[in-house]
Amino acid sequence: MSLNKDMHPRNPYKEKPPDFQALAIEFPEFRKYCRIGKNGKVNVDFQEDAAVRCLTKVLLKKDFGLNVELPDGSLVPRIPQKLNYCLIIEDFLNINNLCAENEKIIGIDIGTGASCVYSLLGAKYFGWKFVATEGDVMSAEVAHRNVSNNYLNEKILIAEVDPNAKTILMDMINKLGNDQNFTFCMCNPPFFETKETEERFTYEPSLDGEKYSNRVIFEERSQPHSITFASSAELQVEGGEINFVNRIIDDSIILRDRIKIYTSMLGRKQSIKPLKQRLEILGNDVKYYVTTLNQGKTQRWILAWTFVPEIVLTYMDRPANLICLKPGLIRIEEKMKELQSIVRRENNNILIFECRRITWKHRRAQKRAEAKLNLPNAKRSKLSSIEASSQTYLGTGDGKDSLSDSGNFVDVRRYSTSSAKFSDCEVQAYFPCSNYSNPNLRFRVSSSSIPGNNLEDLISIELLSGAKHNLNQLLQFLKNSLAS
Ligand SMILES: C[S@@+](CC[C@H](N)C(=O)[O-])C[C@H]1O[C@@H](n2cnc3c(N)ncnc32)[C@H](O)[C@@H]1O
């Protein structure tokens, strides 16, 4: 199923996919890969590497005025997807009002590859400057030629780096000097673990160097939708993409606001969780956001994080406001303590809240259950004692597995049996795990006075991490219980 309908809304290929017929008429080198199908339409064989390579080159030429060399056996960038990532970067710049002067924006393109595609598109289409790093000597040389051939030397600096160095960004940034800061970094890391390439790809001995493809030779699997050739450096790295991005996170902990917005693409959904957990551990200083890249038949993910408090990473992160009777911050603090939230004070007007469990949902059911459990002894003694068999389900984890999603909720059900004297009894209990340390939700609350209003405060609530829908529900709960 095509994901093109979910492409970035500003991606020109969303409404207007490449027109093979027009490209075949304009570019003879592409025409030789085109066939006219039974329906009269021009088709391209995506199983043929040379055809895929040529299509990317003519698209870059026609739509962006770029002449790009793509050496045999190296990755062929899929332009709609590459543009999607650049447009997400542009969204981050837009929402932070950083786009006003595009020529002042400097990005880092980590592992630019031979195509140098993000830097070329970023410089030509968006007007940004780049330092583009590359760990493979041959790819760095070709990237350099691609920059020169397109007269973009003023905008793109290729930095050849040691791929075995522990740091990915730090050495390169230190070499550039202390006064050089960056607006963002972007990266398409090698996805796979070193041993995985052999298992998943076909070795291509006819090509120079260690090259692989996704062609299926022996197995009974169907051929991939589109052929991909790549070098081992493009496909694999020790520890896979999780390790690679963790190394960028390591660098970011030291570099902090020298790069305003850190981003990386992720090729595997299962990489998101461990990387988010890693960022969570860094505490209140870091904000992160995950979004998707959709194009053709593939979905990818972008992880973005920042150490700059003023930077927002989504429109939804924009602080939500609440008007509350004075003293607003103290009222919120009391309410949040009732909801078992951990509170940290940033300064007199700002508090950070950390919620490990979602305690603001099903409040009525929770209260009713508590009331039942806390019946006065006089009432309890009136309850008839019965013989019961009992079944208990125990949940563990973050509370999401409890039926009510409401923390220490206990449900006891009694079922009649054929005998009036006996009943079956079922107990469902949720026990929070003490070693479960990742908070569900973290947010910053700040209070300010409203000019000319002595009764109320303006409360701003900003999501730091966790699901937006949980914060929205909490906000509604606070509005209902606190709003003046
Ligand atoms: C998946 S390819 C991405 C190429 C290109 N950016 C693209 O999106 O088509 C990953 C690239 O990262 C490079 N690389 C691997 N380790 C690196 C490191 N430590 N620093 C810089 N580049 C590295 C590889 O040589 C390869 O060119």
PDB file of C-alpha atoms in Angstrom, residues 216-465:
ATOM      1  CA  VAL A 216      16.758 -12.303  -4.080  1.00  0.00           C
ATOM      2  CA  ILE A 217      18.737 -15.108  -5.751  1.00  0.00           C
ATOM      3  CA  PHE A 218      18.008 -18.466  -4.174  1.00  0.00           C
ATOM      4  CA  GLU A 219      15.155 -18.108  -1.725  1.00  0.00           C
ATOM      5  CA  GLU A 220      11.535 -18.358  -2.723  1.00  0.00           C
ATOM      6  CA  ARG A 221      10.844 -14.833  -1.490  1.00  0.00           C
ATOM      7  CA  SER A 222       9.535 -12.359  -4.052  1.00  0.00           C
ATOM      8  CA  GLN A 223      11.920  -9.744  -5.403  1.00  0.00           C
ATOM      9  CA  PRO A 224      11.922  -6.381  -3.557  1.00  0.00           C
ATOM     10  CA  HIS A 225       9.701  -3.657  -4.979  1.00  0.00           C
ATOM     11  CA  SER A 226      12.771  -1.638  -5.894  1.00  0.00           C
ATOM     12  CA  ILE A 227      16.412  -2.697  -6.201  1.00  0.00           C
ATOM     13  CA  THR A 228      18.978  -1.247  -3.785  1.00  0.00           C
ATOM     14  CA  PHE A 229      22.750  -1.534  -4.098  1.00  0.00           C
ATOM     15  CA  ALA A 230      24.934  -0.291  -1.264  1.00  0.00           C
ATOM     16  CA  SER A 231      28.422  -0.537   0.187  1.00  0.00           C
ATOM     17  CA  SER A 232      28.950  -2.223   3.551  1.00  0.00           C
ATOM     18  CA  ALA A 233      29.792   1.210   5.077  1.00  0.00           C
ATOM     19  CA  GLU A 234      26.383   2.482   4.012  1.00  0.00           C
ATOM     20  CA  LEU A 235      24.517  -0.520   5.355  1.00  0.00           C
ATOM     21  CA  GLN A 236      26.174  -1.559   8.570  1.00  0.00           C
ATOM     22  CA  VAL A 237      27.871  -0.300  11.696  1.00  0.00           C
ATOM     23  CA  GLU A 238      28.767  -1.953  14.951  1.00  0.00           C
ATOM     24  CA  GLY A 239      25.673  -1.955  17.143  1.00  0.00           C
ATOM     25  CA  GLY A 240      23.416  -0.881  14.250  1.00  0.00           C
ATOM     26  CA  GLU A 241      21.521   2.386  14.144  1.00  0.00           C
ATOM     27  CA  ILE A 242      20.765   2.316  17.887  1.00  0.00           C
ATOM     28  CA  ASN A 243      24.463   2.432  18.677  1.00  0.00           C
ATOM     29  CA  PHE A 244      25.150   5.073  16.024  1.00  0.00           C
ATOM     30  CA  VAL A 245      22.418   7.415  17.285  1.00  0.00           C
ATOM     31  CA  ASN A 246      23.441   6.749  20.884  1.00  0.00           C
ATOM     32  CA  ARG A 247      26.899   8.016  19.936  1.00  0.00           C
ATOM     33  CA  ILE A 248      25.300  11.210  18.582  1.00  0.00           C
ATOM     34  CA  ILE A 249      23.363  11.501  21.874  1.00  0.00           C
ATOM     35  CA  ASP A 250      26.675  11.062  23.764  1.00  0.00           C
ATOM     36  CA  ASP A 251      28.149  13.958  21.795  1.00  0.00           C
ATOM     37  CA  SER A 252      25.042  16.075  22.280  1.00  0.00           C
ATOM     38  CA  ILE A 253      25.334  15.758  26.077  1.00  0.00           C
ATOM     39  CA  ILE A 254      28.655  17.595  25.841  1.00  0.00           C
ATOM     40  CA  LEU A 255      27.871  19.880  22.908  1.00  0.00           C
ATOM     41  CA  ARG A 256      24.394  20.790  24.185  1.00  0.00           C
ATOM     42  CA  ASP A 257      23.218  24.067  22.619  1.00  0.00           C
ATOM     43  CA  ARG A 258      26.118  24.294  20.162  1.00  0.00           C
ATOM     44  CA  ILE A 259      23.644  22.479  17.933  1.00  0.00           C
ATOM     45  CA  LYS A 260      20.141  23.787  18.484  1.00  0.00           C
ATOM     46  CA  ILE A 261      18.209  20.810  17.111  1.00  0.00           C
ATOM     47  CA  TYR A 262      19.662  17.286  16.908  1.00  0.00           C
ATOM     48  CA  THR A 263      17.895  14.887  14.552  1.00  0.00           C
ATOM     49  CA  SER A 264      18.400  11.454  13.072  1.00  0.00           C
ATOM     50  CA  MET A 265      16.387   9.250  10.803  1.00  0.00           C
ATOM     51  CA  LEU A 266      15.592   5.760  12.112  1.00  0.00           C
ATOM     52  CA  GLY A 267      14.994   2.854   9.764  1.00  0.00           C
ATOM     53  CA  ARG A 268      13.570   0.498  12.347  1.00  0.00           C
ATOM     54  CA  LYS A 269      10.592   1.113  14.573  1.00  0.00           C
ATOM     55  CA  GLN A 270      12.092  -0.940  17.393  1.00  0.00           C
ATOM     56  CA  SER A 271      14.993   1.534  17.656  1.00  0.00           C
ATOM     57  CA  ILE A 272      12.670   4.298  18.868  1.00  0.00           C
ATOM     58  CA  LYS A 273      11.995   2.938  22.346  1.00  0.00           C
ATOM     59  CA  PRO A 274      15.586   2.432  23.576  1.00  0.00           C
ATOM     60  CA  LEU A 275      16.647   5.810  22.190  1.00  0.00           C
ATOM     61  CA  LYS A 276      13.697   7.577  23.814  1.00  0.00           C
ATOM     62  CA  GLN A 277      14.548   5.847  27.093  1.00  0.00           C
ATOM     63  CA  ARG A 278      18.135   7.048  26.774  1.00  0.00           C
ATOM     64  CA  LEU A 279      16.943  10.644  26.297  1.00  0.00           C
ATOM     65  CA  GLU A 280      14.518  10.299  29.230  1.00  0.00           C
ATOM     66  CA  ILE A 281      17.424   9.486  31.533  1.00  0.00           C
ATOM     67  CA  LEU A 282      18.977  12.868  30.704  1.00  0.00           C
ATOM     68  CA  GLY A 283      16.175  14.453  32.695  1.00  0.00           C
ATOM     69  CA  ASN A 284      14.571  17.836  32.434  1.00  0.00           C
ATOM     70  CA  ASP A 285      17.259  19.418  30.288  1.00  0.00           C
ATOM     71  CA  VAL A 286      16.296  17.598  27.140  1.00  0.00           C
ATOM     72  CA  LYS A 287      13.136  17.621  25.070  1.00  0.00           C
ATOM     73  CA  TYR A 288      12.548  15.115  22.292  1.00  0.00           C
ATOM     74  CA  TYR A 289      10.032  14.368  19.588  1.00  0.00           C
ATOM     75  CA  VAL A 290       9.435  11.508  17.154  1.00  0.00           C
ATOM     76  CA  THR A 291       7.683  11.893  13.831  1.00  0.00           C
ATOM     77  CA  THR A 292       7.242   9.718  10.743  1.00  0.00           C
ATOM     78  CA  LEU A 293       8.446   9.950   7.164  1.00  0.00           C
ATOM     79  CA  ASN A 294       6.015   8.355   4.743  1.00  0.00           C
ATOM     80  CA  GLN A 295       6.681   7.771   1.085  1.00  0.00           C
ATOM     81  CA  GLY A 296       6.095   5.020  -1.447  1.00  0.00           C
ATOM     82  CA  LYS A 297       5.950   1.734   0.412  1.00  0.00           C
ATOM     83  CA  THR A 298       8.353   2.686   3.205  1.00  0.00           C
ATOM     84  CA  GLN A 299       7.939   4.356   6.529  1.00  0.00           C
ATOM     85  CA  ARG A 300      10.849   5.821   8.446  1.00  0.00           C
ATOM     86  CA  TRP A 301      11.063   7.812  11.682  1.00  0.00           C
ATOM     87  CA  ILE A 302      12.777  11.033  12.689  1.00  0.00           C
ATOM     88  CA  LEU A 303      13.983  11.421  16.266  1.00  0.00           C
ATOM     89  CA  ALA A 304      14.672  15.040  17.234  1.00  0.00           C
ATOM     90  CA  TRP A 305      15.971  16.397  20.534  1.00  0.00           C
ATOM     91  CA  THR A 306      17.179  19.688  21.956  1.00  0.00           C
ATOM     92  CA  PHE A 307      18.866  21.093  25.035  1.00  0.00           C
ATOM     93  CA  VAL A 308      17.692  24.643  24.314  1.00  0.00           C
ATOM     94  CA  PRO A 309      14.706  25.442  26.586  1.00  0.00           C
ATOM     95  CA  GLU A 310      13.239  27.950  24.104  1.00  0.00           C
ATOM     96  CA  ILE A 311      13.221  25.498  21.183  1.00  0.00           C
ATOM     97  CA  VAL A 312       9.907  23.782  20.531  1.00  0.00           C
ATOM     98  CA  LEU A 313       9.824  20.625  18.463  1.00  0.00           C
ATOM     99  CA  THR A 314       6.148  20.458  17.503  1.00  0.00           C
ATOM    100  CA  TYR A 315       3.215  22.792  17.178  1.00  0.00           C
ATOM    101  CA  MET A 316       1.624  20.800  19.990  1.00  0.00           C
ATOM    102  CA  ASP A 317       4.599  21.565  22.231  1.00  0.00           C
ATOM    103  CA  ARG A 318       3.628  25.195  22.199  1.00  0.00           C
ATOM    104  CA  PRO A 319       2.654  25.910  25.803  1.00  0.00           C
ATOM    105  CA  ALA A 320      -1.040  25.510  26.565  1.00  0.00           C
ATOM    106  CA  ASN A 321      -2.531  28.210  28.759  1.00  0.00           C
ATOM    107  CA  LEU A 322      -4.844  28.070  31.716  1.00  0.00           C
ATOM    108  CA  ILE A 323      -6.271  30.913  33.799  1.00  0.00           C
ATOM    109  CA  CYS A 324      -6.315  30.031  37.468  1.00  0.00           C
ATOM    110  CA  LEU A 325      -7.177  31.813  40.733  1.00  0.00           C
ATOM    111  CA  LYS A 326      -4.103  33.160  42.527  1.00  0.00           C
ATOM    112  CA  PRO A 327      -1.723  31.716  43.642  1.00  0.00           C
ATOM    113  CA  GLY A 328      -1.945  29.662  40.464  1.00  0.00           C
ATOM    114  CA  LEU A 329       1.327  27.764  40.753  1.00  0.00           C
ATOM    115  CA  ILE A 330       0.620  26.642  44.321  1.00  0.00           C
ATOM    116  CA  ARG A 331      -2.852  25.438  43.335  1.00  0.00           C
ATOM    117  CA  ILE A 332      -1.431  23.417  40.458  1.00  0.00           C
ATOM    118  CA  GLU A 333       1.290  21.996  42.712  1.00  0.00           C
ATOM    119  CA  GLU A 334      -1.275  20.871  45.294  1.00  0.00           C
ATOM    120  CA  LYS A 335      -3.486  19.291  42.644  1.00  0.00           C
ATOM    121  CA  MET A 336      -0.561  17.498  41.035  1.00  0.00           C
ATOM    122  CA  LYS A 337       0.608  16.172  44.409  1.00  0.00           C
ATOM    123  CA  GLU A 338      -2.901  14.758  44.888  1.00  0.00           C
ATOM    124  CA  LEU A 339      -2.312  13.015  41.546  1.00  0.00           C
ATOM    125  CA  GLN A 340       0.933  11.537  42.933  1.00  0.00           C
ATOM    126  CA  SER A 341       3.176  13.543  40.640  1.00  0.00           C
ATOM    127  CA  ILE A 342       6.821  14.253  41.475  1.00  0.00           C
ATOM    128  CA  VAL A 343       7.531  17.987  41.602  1.00  0.00           C
ATOM    129  CA  ARG A 344      10.826  19.830  41.018  1.00  0.00           C
ATOM    130  CA  ARG A 345      11.252  23.579  41.292  1.00  0.00           C
ATOM    131  CA  GLU A 346      13.156  25.281  38.477  1.00  0.00           C
ATOM    132  CA  ASN A 347      12.703  28.749  39.984  1.00  0.00           C
ATOM    133  CA  ASN A 348      10.061  30.760  41.850  1.00  0.00           C
ATOM    134  CA  ASN A 349       7.729  30.783  38.865  1.00  0.00           C
ATOM    135  CA  ILE A 350       8.476  27.462  37.192  1.00  0.00           C
ATOM    136  CA  LEU A 351       7.841  23.891  38.318  1.00  0.00           C
ATOM    137  CA  ILE A 352       8.616  20.631  36.514  1.00  0.00           C
ATOM    138  CA  PHE A 353       6.198  17.764  37.044  1.00  0.00           C
ATOM    139  CA  GLU A 354       6.917  14.107  36.430  1.00  0.00           C
ATOM    140  CA  CYS A 355       4.033  11.622  36.369  1.00  0.00           C
ATOM    141  CA  ARG A 356       4.866   7.943  36.471  1.00  0.00           C
ATOM    142  CA  ARG A 357       1.260   6.871  36.256  1.00  0.00           C
ATOM    143  CA  ILE A 358      -1.848   8.261  34.643  1.00  0.00           C
ATOM    144  CA  THR A 359      -3.874   9.012  37.746  1.00  0.00           C
ATOM    145  CA  TRP A 360      -6.269  11.634  36.359  1.00  0.00           C
ATOM    146  CA  LYS A 361      -8.375   9.233  34.338  1.00  0.00           C
ATOM    147  CA  HIS A 362     -11.279   7.239  35.839  1.00  0.00           C
ATOM    148  CA  ARG A 363     -11.156   9.354  38.969  1.00  0.00           C
ATOM    149  CA  ARG A 364     -14.796   8.616  39.832  1.00  0.00           C
ATOM    150  CA  ALA A 365     -14.402   4.831  39.466  1.00  0.00           C
ATOM    151  CA  GLN A 366     -11.246   5.046  41.550  1.00  0.00           C
ATOM    152  CA  LYS A 367     -12.993   7.016  44.277  1.00  0.00           C
ATOM    153  CA  ARG A 368     -15.927   4.591  44.313  1.00  0.00           C
ATOM    154  CA  ALA A 369     -13.520   1.656  44.651  1.00  0.00           C
ATOM    155  CA  GLU A 370     -11.616   3.401  47.439  1.00  0.00           C
ATOM    156  CA  ALA A 371     -14.884   4.122  49.231  1.00  0.00           C
ATOM    157  CA  LYS A 372     -15.836   0.439  49.021  1.00  0.00           C
ATOM    158  CA  LEU A 373     -12.481  -0.620  50.386  1.00  0.00           C
ATOM    159  CA  ASN A 374     -12.647   1.903  53.212  1.00  0.00           C
ATOM    160  CA  LEU A 375     -16.126   1.077  54.481  1.00  0.00           C
ATOM    161  CA  PRO A 376     -16.461   1.762  58.209  1.00  0.00           C
ATOM    162  CA  ASN A 377     -16.227  -1.354  60.383  1.00  0.00           C
ATOM    163  CA  ALA A 378     -19.892  -1.097  61.419  1.00  0.00           C
ATOM    164  CA  LYS A 379     -20.937  -1.442  57.786  1.00  0.00           C
ATOM    165  CA  ARG A 380     -18.362  -4.085  57.076  1.00  0.00           C
ATOM    166  CA  SER A 381     -19.711  -6.311  59.836  1.00  0.00           C
ATOM    167  CA  LYS A 382     -23.077  -6.303  58.051  1.00  0.00           C
ATOM    168  CA  LEU A 383     -21.553  -7.865  54.948  1.00  0.00           C
ATOM    169  CA  SER A 384     -22.335 -11.587  55.038  1.00  0.00           C
ATOM    170  CA  SER A 385     -19.329 -13.799  55.106  1.00  0.00           C
ATOM    171  CA  ILE A 386     -19.293 -16.287  52.271  1.00  0.00           C
ATOM    172  CA  GLU A 387     -17.099 -19.131  51.189  1.00  0.00           C
ATOM    173  CA  ALA A 388     -15.410 -18.197  47.951  1.00  0.00           C
ATOM    174  CA  SER A 389     -12.945 -19.555  45.471  1.00  0.00           C
ATOM    175  CA  SER A 390     -10.781 -16.837  44.114  1.00  0.00           C
ATOM    176  CA  GLN A 391      -8.768 -16.055  40.971  1.00  0.00           C
ATOM    177  CA  THR A 392      -6.266 -13.182  40.907  1.00  0.00           C
ATOM    178  CA  TYR A 393      -4.719 -11.474  37.886  1.00  0.00           C
ATOM    179  CA  LEU A 394      -1.643  -9.427  38.624  1.00  0.00           C
ATOM    180  CA  GLY A 395      -0.447  -6.694  36.302  1.00  0.00           C
ATOM    181  CA  THR A 396       3.030  -5.260  36.280  1.00  0.00           C
ATOM    182  CA  GLY A 397       4.695  -2.343  34.540  1.00  0.00           C
ATOM    183  CA  ASP A 398       3.498   1.165  34.072  1.00  0.00           C
ATOM    184  CA  GLY A 399      -0.180   0.694  34.784  1.00  0.00           C
ATOM    185  CA  LYS A 400      -1.194   0.603  31.148  1.00  0.00           C
ATOM    186  CA  ASP A 401      -2.012  -3.068  31.573  1.00  0.00           C
ATOM    187  CA  SER A 402      -4.530  -2.450  34.323  1.00  0.00           C
ATOM    188  CA  LEU A 403      -8.073  -2.546  33.021  1.00  0.00           C
ATOM    189  CA  SER A 404      -8.910   0.857  34.375  1.00  0.00           C
ATOM    190  CA  ASP A 405      -5.501   2.390  33.578  1.00  0.00           C
ATOM    191  CA  SER A 406      -5.811   4.095  36.922  1.00  0.00           C
ATOM    192  CA  GLY A 407      -2.929   2.909  39.044  1.00  0.00           C
ATOM    193  CA  ASN A 408      -3.599   1.002  42.251  1.00  0.00           C
ATOM    194  CA  PHE A 409      -7.076   0.077  41.228  1.00  0.00           C
ATOM    195  CA  VAL A 410      -8.552  -3.090  42.662  1.00  0.00           C
ATOM    196  CA  ASP A 411     -11.564  -4.785  41.136  1.00  0.00           C
ATOM    197  CA  VAL A 412     -13.417  -7.530  42.943  1.00  0.00           C
ATOM    198  CA  ARG A 413     -16.262  -9.358  41.206  1.00  0.00           C
ATOM    199  CA  ARG A 414     -18.586 -11.928  42.641  1.00  0.00           C
ATOM    200  CA  TYR A 415     -20.420 -14.479  40.520  1.00  0.00           C
ATOM    201  CA  SER A 416     -23.371 -16.531  41.761  1.00  0.00           C
ATOM    202  CA  THR A 417     -23.094 -20.255  41.522  1.00  0.00           C
ATOM    203  CA  SER A 418     -25.828 -22.934  41.443  1.00  0.00           C
ATOM    204  CA  SER A 419     -25.671 -23.024  45.216  1.00  0.00           C
ATOM    205  CA  ALA A 420     -27.011 -20.003  47.102  1.00  0.00           C
ATOM    206  CA  LYS A 421     -24.343 -20.629  49.728  1.00  0.00           C
ATOM    207  CA  PHE A 422     -21.325 -20.393  47.402  1.00  0.00           C
ATOM    208  CA  SER A 423     -20.030 -17.712  45.110  1.00  0.00           C
ATOM    209  CA  ASP A 424     -17.097 -17.434  42.732  1.00  0.00           C
ATOM    210  CA  CYS A 425     -14.944 -14.437  43.309  1.00  0.00           C
ATOM    211  CA  GLU A 426     -12.500 -12.811  40.910  1.00  0.00           C
ATOM    212  CA  VAL A 427      -9.932 -10.246  42.026  1.00  0.00           C
ATOM    213  CA  GLN A 428      -8.061  -8.037  39.693  1.00  0.00           C
ATOM    214  CA  ALA A 429      -5.233  -6.040  41.183  1.00  0.00           C
ATOM    215  CA  TYR A 430      -2.574  -3.843  39.777  1.00  0.00           C
ATOM    216  CA  PHE A 431       0.765  -3.604  41.554  1.00  0.00           C
ATOM    217  CA  PRO A 432       3.101  -0.885  40.362  1.00  0.00           C
ATOM    218  CA  CYS A 433       6.640  -2.170  39.812  1.00  0.00           C
ATOM    219  CA  SER A 434       9.070  -0.301  42.013  1.00  0.00           C
ATOM    220  CA  ASN A 435      11.874  -0.551  39.462  1.00  0.00           C
ATOM    221  CA  TYR A 436       9.838   1.013  36.670  1.00  0.00           C
ATOM    222  CA  SER A 437      11.563   4.362  36.439  1.00  0.00           C
ATOM    223  CA  ASN A 438      10.551   6.021  33.180  1.00  0.00           C
ATOM    224  CA  PRO A 439       7.971   8.716  33.698  1.00  0.00           C
ATOM    225  CA  ASN A 440       4.894   8.661  31.500  1.00  0.00           C
ATOM    226  CA  LEU A 441       4.734  12.392  31.265  1.00  0.00           C
ATOM    227  CA  ARG A 442       6.994  15.334  32.038  1.00  0.00           C
ATOM    228  CA  PHE A 443       5.954  18.928  31.691  1.00  0.00           C
ATOM    229  CA  ARG A 444       6.985  22.406  32.728  1.00  0.00           C
ATOM    230  CA  VAL A 445       4.478  24.759  34.351  1.00  0.00           C
ATOM    231  CA  SER A 446       5.149  28.472  34.615  1.00  0.00           C
ATOM    232  CA  SER A 447       3.038  31.156  36.192  1.00  0.00           C
ATOM    233  CA  SER A 448       2.814  34.840  35.365  1.00  0.00           C
ATOM    234  CA  SER A 449       0.571  37.695  36.418  1.00  0.00           C
ATOM    235  CA  ILE A 450      -2.101  39.051  34.108  1.00  0.00           C
ATOM    236  CA  PRO A 451      -1.838  42.850  33.778  1.00  0.00           C
ATOM    237  CA  GLY A 452      -4.800  44.557  35.447  1.00  0.00           C
ATOM    238  CA  ASN A 453      -6.049  41.286  36.991  1.00  0.00           C
ATOM    239  CA  ASN A 454      -5.344  40.888  40.715  1.00  0.00           C
ATOM    240  CA  LEU A 455      -7.370  37.726  41.127  1.00  0.00           C
ATOM    241  CA  GLU A 456      -5.960  35.324  38.593  1.00  0.00           C
ATOM    242  CA  ASP A 457      -2.641  34.021  37.205  1.00  0.00           C
ATOM    243  CA  LEU A 458      -1.791  32.898  33.700  1.00  0.00           C
ATOM    244  CA  ILE A 459      -0.449  29.324  33.803  1.00  0.00           C
ATOM    245  CA  SER A 460       1.552  27.979  30.829  1.00  0.00           C
ATOM    246  CA  ILE A 461       2.027  24.233  30.481  1.00  0.00           C
ATOM    247  CA  GLU A 462       4.721  22.874  28.140  1.00  0.00           C
ATOM    248  CA  LEU A 463       5.165  19.188  27.293  1.00  0.00           C
ATOM    249  CA  LEU A 464       8.745  17.953  27.849  1.00  0.00           C
ATOM    250  CA  SER A 465       8.233  14.275  27.121  1.00  0.00           C
TER     251      SER A 465
END
